[in-house]
Short mmCIF file of C-alpha atoms and ligand atoms in Angstrom, two decimals:
data_model
loop_
_atom_site.label_atom_id
_atom_site.label_comp_id
_atom_site.label_asym_id
_atom_site.label_seq_id
_atom_site.Cartn_x
_atom_site.Cartn_y
_atom_site.Cartn_z
CA MET A 1026 -22.36 -26.88 -13.91
CA ALA A 1027 -19.13 -24.72 -14.22
CA ALA A 1028 -17.44 -23.04 -11.60
CA ARG A 1029 -18.32 -20.08 -10.36
CA VAL A 1030 -16.13 -17.33 -8.97
CA ALA A 1031 -17.40 -14.20 -8.23
CA ILE A 1032 -15.91 -10.51 -8.88
CA PRO A 1033 -18.52 -8.38 -7.09
CA GLN A 1034 -15.81 -5.38 -7.13
CA TRP A 1035 -15.42 -3.62 -11.02
CA LEU A 1036 -12.05 -5.41 -12.26
CA GLN A 1037 -10.31 -5.29 -15.74
CA PRO A 1038 -12.38 -7.02 -18.03
CA GLU A 1039 -9.25 -9.06 -18.33
CA ALA A 1040 -9.56 -10.98 -15.77
CA ALA A 1041 -13.39 -12.13 -15.90
CA ALA A 1042 -12.26 -13.65 -20.03
CA LEU A 1043 -9.48 -15.45 -18.34
CA LEU A 1044 -12.08 -17.17 -16.26
CA ARG A 1045 -14.83 -17.61 -18.75
CA ASP A 1046 -11.61 -18.83 -21.51
CA ALA A 1047 -11.01 -21.88 -18.69
CA GLY A 1048 -14.30 -22.99 -18.50
CA LEU A 1049 -15.40 -21.22 -15.65
CA ASP A 1050 -19.10 -18.96 -14.64
CA VAL A 1051 -18.18 -15.34 -13.36
CA ALA A 1052 -21.10 -13.89 -11.06
CA ASP A 1053 -20.26 -10.24 -11.69
CA GLY A 1054 -21.19 -7.79 -9.43
CA GLY A 1055 -22.20 -5.21 -11.79
CA ARG A 1056 -20.09 -2.05 -10.40
CA GLY A 1057 -19.13 0.53 -13.17
CA VAL A 1058 -15.15 1.54 -12.52
CA ASP A 1059 -16.08 4.90 -10.87
CA ASP A 1060 -19.30 3.40 -8.79
CA ASP A 1061 -18.84 2.60 -4.63
CA PRO A 1062 -17.89 -0.50 -3.87
CA LEU A 1063 -20.93 -3.74 -3.53
CA PRO A 1064 -22.57 -3.02 0.10
CA ARG A 1065 -21.90 -6.41 1.81
CA ALA A 1066 -24.97 -7.28 1.53
CA GLY A 1067 -24.73 -7.34 -2.55
CA THR A 1068 -21.26 -8.71 -1.79
CA LEU A 1069 -22.57 -11.81 0.96
CA ALA A 1070 -25.83 -12.51 -1.68
CA LEU A 1071 -23.04 -12.39 -5.15
CA VAL A 1072 -20.85 -14.74 -3.65
CA GLU A 1073 -23.41 -17.99 -2.66
CA GLY A 1074 -22.12 -21.11 -3.61
CA CYS A 1075 -19.25 -19.75 -5.32
CA ALA A 1076 -16.07 -21.64 -5.95
CA GLY A 1077 -13.98 -18.75 -5.87
CA VAL A 1078 -13.92 -14.92 -5.07
CA LEU A 1079 -11.60 -11.75 -6.45
CA THR A 1080 -11.10 -10.23 -3.36
CA GLN A 1081 -9.91 -5.74 -3.21
CA LEU A 1082 -9.88 -4.12 -0.52
CA ALA A 1083 -13.39 -2.93 -0.04
CA ASP A 1084 -14.29 -7.05 0.84
CA ARG A 1085 -13.82 -8.06 4.19
CA VAL A 1086 -13.26 -11.63 3.96
CA ASP A 1087 -14.26 -12.64 7.43
CA ASP A 1088 -16.55 -15.83 9.11
CA ALA A 1089 -19.47 -13.98 7.98
CA PHE A 1090 -18.51 -14.25 3.67
CA LEU A 1091 -16.97 -17.35 4.42
CA ASP A 1092 -20.84 -18.28 5.76
CA ALA A 1093 -22.13 -16.87 2.93
CA ALA A 1094 -20.53 -18.58 0.68
CA GLY A 1095 -20.64 -21.92 1.82
CA PRO A 1096 -18.87 -24.84 2.26
CA GLY A 1097 -18.16 -24.62 -2.33
CA LEU A 1098 -15.62 -22.21 -2.00
CA ARG A 1099 -12.13 -23.40 -2.19
CA VAL A 1100 -10.01 -20.05 -3.22
CA VAL A 1101 -9.94 -16.30 -2.17
CA ALA A 1102 -8.65 -14.64 -4.80
CA ASN A 1103 -7.08 -10.84 -3.63
CA VAL A 1104 -6.17 -8.80 -6.28
CA ALA A 1105 -4.28 -7.10 -4.09
CA VAL A 1106 0.12 -8.01 -2.07
CA GLY A 1107 -1.67 -6.46 0.94
CA HIS A 1108 -4.32 -8.82 2.59
CA ASP A 1109 -4.79 -7.12 5.71
CA ASN A 1110 -8.73 -8.13 4.61
CA VAL A 1111 -8.61 -11.47 4.45
CA ASP A 1112 -9.20 -13.38 7.77
CA VAL A 1113 -6.61 -15.72 6.52
CA GLY A 1114 -7.21 -18.07 9.49
CA ALA A 1115 -10.93 -18.40 9.13
CA CYS A 1116 -10.06 -19.10 5.69
CA SER A 1117 -7.87 -22.35 5.96
CA ARG A 1118 -9.71 -23.98 8.95
CA ARG A 1119 -12.13 -24.17 6.10
CA GLY A 1120 -9.39 -25.24 3.58
CA VAL A 1121 -10.04 -21.93 1.36
CA VAL A 1122 -6.49 -21.01 0.08
CA VAL A 1123 -5.50 -18.00 -0.12
CA THR A 1124 -3.12 -15.85 -2.91
CA ASN A 1125 -2.91 -12.92 -3.29
CA THR A 1126 -0.88 -10.33 -6.33
CA PRO A 1127 3.05 -9.84 -5.35
CA GLY A 1128 5.88 -8.62 -7.65
CA VAL A 1129 3.65 -7.25 -9.90
CA LEU A 1130 2.61 -4.21 -8.52
CA THR A 1131 6.53 -3.73 -7.12
CA ASP A 1132 8.16 -1.02 -9.61
CA ALA A 1133 4.24 0.71 -9.62
CA THR A 1134 4.66 1.14 -5.97
CA ALA A 1135 8.41 1.76 -5.81
CA ASP A 1136 8.46 4.92 -7.85
CA LEU A 1137 5.04 5.62 -5.98
CA ALA A 1138 7.07 5.74 -2.91
CA LEU A 1139 9.84 7.76 -4.47
CA ALA A 1140 7.79 9.63 -5.94
CA LEU A 1141 6.18 10.71 -2.24
CA ILE A 1142 9.44 11.26 -0.97
CA LEU A 1143 10.11 14.04 -2.78
CA MET A 1144 7.27 15.69 -3.27
CA ALA A 1145 7.64 16.20 0.46
CA THR A 1146 11.61 17.12 1.11
CA ARG A 1147 10.57 19.17 -1.63
CA ARG A 1148 7.52 20.60 -0.65
CA LEU A 1149 6.07 19.88 -4.22
CA GLY A 1150 2.39 19.63 -3.44
CA ASP A 1151 2.96 22.70 -1.51
CA ALA A 1152 4.59 24.95 -4.82
CA GLU A 1153 1.63 23.26 -7.10
CA ARG A 1154 -1.45 24.08 -5.38
CA ARG A 1155 0.11 27.80 -4.57
CA VAL A 1156 0.95 28.08 -8.87
CA ARG A 1157 -2.84 26.91 -8.98
CA THR A 1158 -5.11 29.20 -6.64
CA GLY A 1159 -3.28 32.17 -8.17
CA GLU A 1160 -1.25 33.35 -5.99
CA PRO A 1161 1.73 35.60 -7.34
CA TRP A 1162 5.05 33.60 -7.52
CA ARG A 1163 9.02 34.51 -8.57
CA TRP A 1164 12.05 32.79 -8.38
CA GLY A 1165 14.37 33.54 -5.54
CA MET A 1166 17.54 32.85 -3.51
CA GLY A 1167 15.03 31.87 -0.19
CA ARG A 1168 12.06 30.70 -1.71
CA ASN A 1169 10.80 26.85 -1.87
CA LEU A 1170 13.53 25.39 -0.04
CA GLY A 1171 12.94 22.06 0.35
CA THR A 1172 15.68 19.35 1.11
CA GLY A 1173 18.15 18.00 -0.58
CA LEU A 1174 18.18 13.59 -0.80
CA GLN A 1175 21.68 13.41 -1.65
CA GLY A 1176 23.90 11.99 1.04
CA ARG A 1177 20.29 11.52 3.56
CA THR A 1178 19.96 8.08 4.99
CA LEU A 1179 16.36 6.05 4.03
CA GLY A 1180 14.34 4.50 6.71
CA ILE A 1181 12.77 1.41 5.08
CA VAL A 1182 10.99 -0.63 7.83
CA GLY A 1183 10.01 -3.94 6.07
CA LEU A 1184 12.48 -4.62 3.16
CA GLY A 1185 10.55 -6.79 1.40
CA GLN A 1186 10.52 -6.93 -2.71
CA ILE A 1187 9.14 -3.25 -2.74
CA GLY A 1188 11.49 -2.15 0.33
CA ALA A 1189 14.06 -3.02 -1.45
CA ALA A 1190 12.26 -1.67 -5.17
CA THR A 1191 12.53 2.05 -3.25
CA ALA A 1192 15.58 1.84 -1.66
CA ARG A 1193 17.47 0.89 -5.49
CA ARG A 1194 15.73 4.13 -6.50
CA ALA A 1195 16.66 6.23 -3.52
CA ARG A 1196 20.39 4.48 -4.52
CA ALA A 1197 20.69 5.88 -7.53
CA LEU A 1198 19.42 9.71 -6.32
CA GLY A 1199 22.86 9.04 -4.31
CA MET A 1200 20.97 7.84 -0.81
CA HIS A 1201 22.24 5.72 2.05
CA ILE A 1202 19.89 2.57 3.50
CA ALA A 1203 18.20 1.67 6.42
CA TYR A 1204 16.42 -0.46 7.29
CA ALA A 1205 14.55 -2.22 10.26
CA GLY A 1206 12.15 -5.49 10.29
CA ARG A 1207 10.58 -8.06 11.83
CA ARG A 1208 12.66 -10.79 9.92
CA ASP A 1209 16.31 -11.15 8.81
CA ALA A 1210 15.76 -9.01 5.10
CA ASP A 1211 17.54 -11.44 1.85
CA PRO A 1212 21.57 -10.93 2.17
CA ALA A 1213 22.02 -10.21 -1.45
CA VAL A 1214 19.85 -7.16 -1.55
CA VAL A 1215 21.16 -5.97 2.03
CA ARG A 1216 24.31 -6.37 0.70
CA GLU A 1217 23.70 -4.42 -2.75
CA LEU A 1218 22.11 -2.01 -1.15
CA GLY A 1219 25.14 -1.93 1.54
CA ALA A 1220 21.95 -1.54 4.29
CA ARG A 1221 22.69 -1.46 7.60
CA ARG A 1222 19.59 -2.72 9.87
CA LEU A 1223 19.03 -0.89 12.94
CA PRO A 1224 16.28 -1.26 15.93
CA LEU A 1225 12.57 0.24 14.16
CA HIS A 1226 13.60 3.23 17.14
CA ASP A 1227 16.92 3.97 15.78
CA LEU A 1228 15.94 3.80 12.75
CA LEU A 1229 13.15 6.46 13.25
CA ALA A 1230 16.18 8.34 15.88
CA ALA A 1231 18.96 8.13 12.96
CA CYS A 1232 16.90 9.19 8.68
CA ASP A 1233 16.11 11.80 7.21
CA VAL A 1234 13.38 9.86 5.61
CA VAL A 1235 11.26 6.77 6.28
CA SER A 1236 9.46 4.78 4.05
CA LEU A 1237 6.69 2.22 5.46
CA HIS A 1238 7.00 -0.66 3.86
CA CYS A 1239 5.94 -3.87 6.10
CA PRO A 1240 2.54 -5.62 6.00
CA LEU A 1241 -0.65 -4.06 8.27
CA THR A 1242 -1.01 -7.54 10.88
CA PRO A 1243 -1.61 -7.56 14.48
CA GLU A 1244 1.75 -6.42 14.92
CA THR A 1245 2.09 -3.92 12.49
CA ARG A 1246 -1.31 -1.85 13.79
CA HIS A 1247 -0.21 2.00 15.72
CA LEU A 1248 3.63 0.65 14.79
CA VAL A 1249 4.59 3.95 13.81
CA ASP A 1250 2.63 6.06 17.52
CA ALA A 1251 3.40 8.34 19.09
CA ARG A 1252 6.50 7.22 21.22
CA ALA A 1253 7.91 6.03 17.80
CA LEU A 1254 6.80 9.96 16.18
CA ALA A 1255 9.10 11.69 19.04
CA ARG A 1256 12.51 9.15 17.76
CA MET A 1257 11.94 10.67 14.55
CA ARG A 1258 14.17 14.28 13.75
CA PRO A 1259 12.30 17.94 13.61
CA ASP A 1260 14.18 18.08 10.01
CA ALA A 1261 12.70 14.19 8.90
CA PHE A 1262 10.30 13.27 7.04
CA LEU A 1263 7.40 10.35 6.80
CA VAL A 1264 6.17 7.95 4.23
CA ASN A 1265 3.22 6.06 3.51
CA THR A 1266 2.98 3.70 0.72
CA ALA A 1267 1.56 0.16 3.03
CA ARG A 1268 -1.34 0.25 5.14
CA GLY A 1269 -3.01 3.29 6.89
CA PRO A 1270 -3.12 1.84 10.10
CA VAL A 1271 0.17 0.86 10.74
CA VAL A 1272 1.28 5.08 11.25
CA ASP A 1273 -1.71 6.32 14.75
CA GLU A 1274 -2.50 8.86 12.28
CA ALA A 1275 -4.03 11.13 15.09
CA ALA A 1276 0.47 11.06 16.89
CA LEU A 1277 1.01 11.83 14.09
CA ALA A 1278 -1.24 15.27 13.66
CA ASP A 1279 0.33 16.21 17.03
CA ALA A 1280 3.42 15.95 15.85
CA LEU A 1281 3.36 17.59 13.36
CA ARG A 1282 1.80 20.02 14.72
CA ALA A 1283 4.22 20.36 17.60
CA GLY A 1284 7.03 20.55 15.13
CA ALA A 1285 8.19 16.58 15.65
CA LEU A 1286 9.26 16.43 12.27
CA ALA A 1287 8.99 18.44 9.19
CA GLY A 1288 6.50 16.08 7.06
CA ALA A 1289 4.92 12.95 6.39
CA ALA A 1290 3.52 12.01 2.75
CA LEU A 1291 0.12 9.87 3.01
CA ASP A 1292 -0.76 6.93 -0.44
CA VAL A 1293 -3.15 5.72 2.03
CA TYR A 1294 -4.84 6.26 5.56
CA GLU A 1295 -5.91 4.28 8.46
CA ASP A 1296 -9.75 4.47 8.16
CA GLU A 1297 -9.89 4.92 4.01
CA PRO A 1298 -10.94 7.22 2.02
CA ARG A 1299 -11.35 9.60 5.27
CA ILE A 1300 -8.30 11.83 5.48
CA HIS A 1301 -8.12 12.61 9.87
CA PRO A 1302 -8.06 17.14 9.84
CA GLY A 1303 -5.12 17.04 11.70
CA LEU A 1304 -3.95 16.10 8.45
CA ALA A 1305 -6.11 17.06 5.95
CA GLY A 1306 -5.32 20.80 5.79
CA ARG A 1307 -1.88 21.03 6.42
CA ASP A 1308 1.25 22.22 3.62
CA ASP A 1309 3.55 19.61 5.33
CA VAL A 1310 1.87 17.11 4.14
CA VAL A 1311 1.60 15.70 0.97
CA LEU A 1312 -2.19 13.93 0.27
CA LEU A 1313 -2.93 10.66 -2.45
CA PRO A 1314 -6.00 8.78 -2.98
CA HIS A 1315 -4.34 5.62 -2.27
CA VAL A 1316 -2.92 5.20 -5.72
CA GLY A 1317 0.45 3.17 -4.96
CA SER A 1318 -0.39 0.12 -7.90
CA ALA A 1319 -2.37 2.38 -10.10
CA THR A 1320 -0.90 1.97 -13.45
CA ARG A 1321 -2.86 0.44 -16.21
CA GLU A 1322 -0.14 -2.26 -16.87
CA THR A 1323 0.24 -3.35 -12.93
CA ARG A 1324 -3.53 -2.92 -12.45
CA ARG A 1325 -4.37 -5.53 -16.00
CA ALA A 1326 -1.45 -7.60 -14.75
CA MET A 1327 -2.64 -7.58 -10.69
CA ALA A 1328 -6.23 -8.23 -12.06
CA LEU A 1329 -4.98 -11.20 -14.20
CA LEU A 1330 -2.43 -12.55 -12.02
CA ALA A 1331 -6.04 -12.80 -9.61
CA ALA A 1332 -8.11 -14.87 -11.99
CA ARG A 1333 -5.40 -17.12 -12.76
CA ASN A 1334 -4.59 -18.24 -9.28
CA ALA A 1335 -8.21 -18.44 -8.90
CA ALA A 1336 -8.85 -20.69 -12.12
CA ALA A 1337 -5.36 -22.81 -11.03
CA VAL A 1338 -7.17 -24.19 -7.79
CA ILE A 1339 -9.97 -24.48 -8.69
CA ALA A 1340 -8.43 -26.80 -11.88
CA GLY A 1341 -6.95 -28.80 -8.95
CA GLU A 1342 -3.95 -27.06 -9.41
CA ARG A 1343 -1.47 -25.03 -7.14
CA PRO A 1344 -1.68 -21.59 -7.31
CA LEU A 1345 0.84 -19.28 -8.44
CA THR A 1346 0.97 -16.78 -5.38
CA PRO A 1347 -0.38 -18.28 -2.45
CA VAL A 1348 -0.45 -16.15 0.66
CA GLY A 1349 1.56 -18.11 3.59
C1 LIG B 391 -2.85 -2.40 -2.69
O1 LIG B 391 -2.24 -1.19 -1.44
C2 LIG B 391 -1.58 -3.74 -2.21
O2 LIG B 391 -1.79 -3.94 -1.57
O3 LIG B 391 -1.68 -4.68 -2.84
#
């Protein structure tokens, strides 16, 4: 009997086609592209007896999930670079390989980070909203003024692939780069960017724009809390395309209300899709619905990479992009 791979949430059909071409059966969650995620009970029923699962942010892979799948599970192929929805330790203890999809979404996410930097500093969301609501407008020397980026400093928190790609784009705009991170960044990248490393709290105090690119881990949960926000300058901006819980949203709302920073641009949230009420009504906050990797090309590449990873592990080969 062919091994089975579950796809609980809607996924680009090329992924299932690749798995079938590899001789695998596919257990599809039956979701449409705009449907809500398959409820937990449905997911747990679907994964029973599967050798692999292509998981997404909506799928929490914990002991209950692994129990439901049973001892035949070989691989959890997460369709994302972040894998905070997967208990990697629990998987390892059961010999289940975990993979993610790094690389293929670097450019799309860095493009989005740059877009958010521009939206925040030039106040574009607010400007667009006012035009749409029919507010009378006219060109005026003192109207709609934002902040120019040339000669300013971008602070990257987490100079990995996406952080570096964002920094390259900012360099093209004439920005200087500083970075903070737990690990040493690739020296060649640091040299190329002319980036200086700073302790996080010095970086927050020194930068005009701070862009978050670290993974969500127990250490980075609420990394940007009230104390960190208090370090930022009143004319500085915070951009988050990483994971929502890296920022303490209640503290961010308080800091913005107090004028401790000039604005924020967020693609990710602590409790998606809920938006903190202290952020939702503010004109100095840009809010996007977690679209960092949302291009047709990137999402297709992510789905295919996850499917390749699952097929490889089930065939007894090395996965392309294992976690850890
Ligand atoms: C999306 O948010 C990802 O981590 O790939």
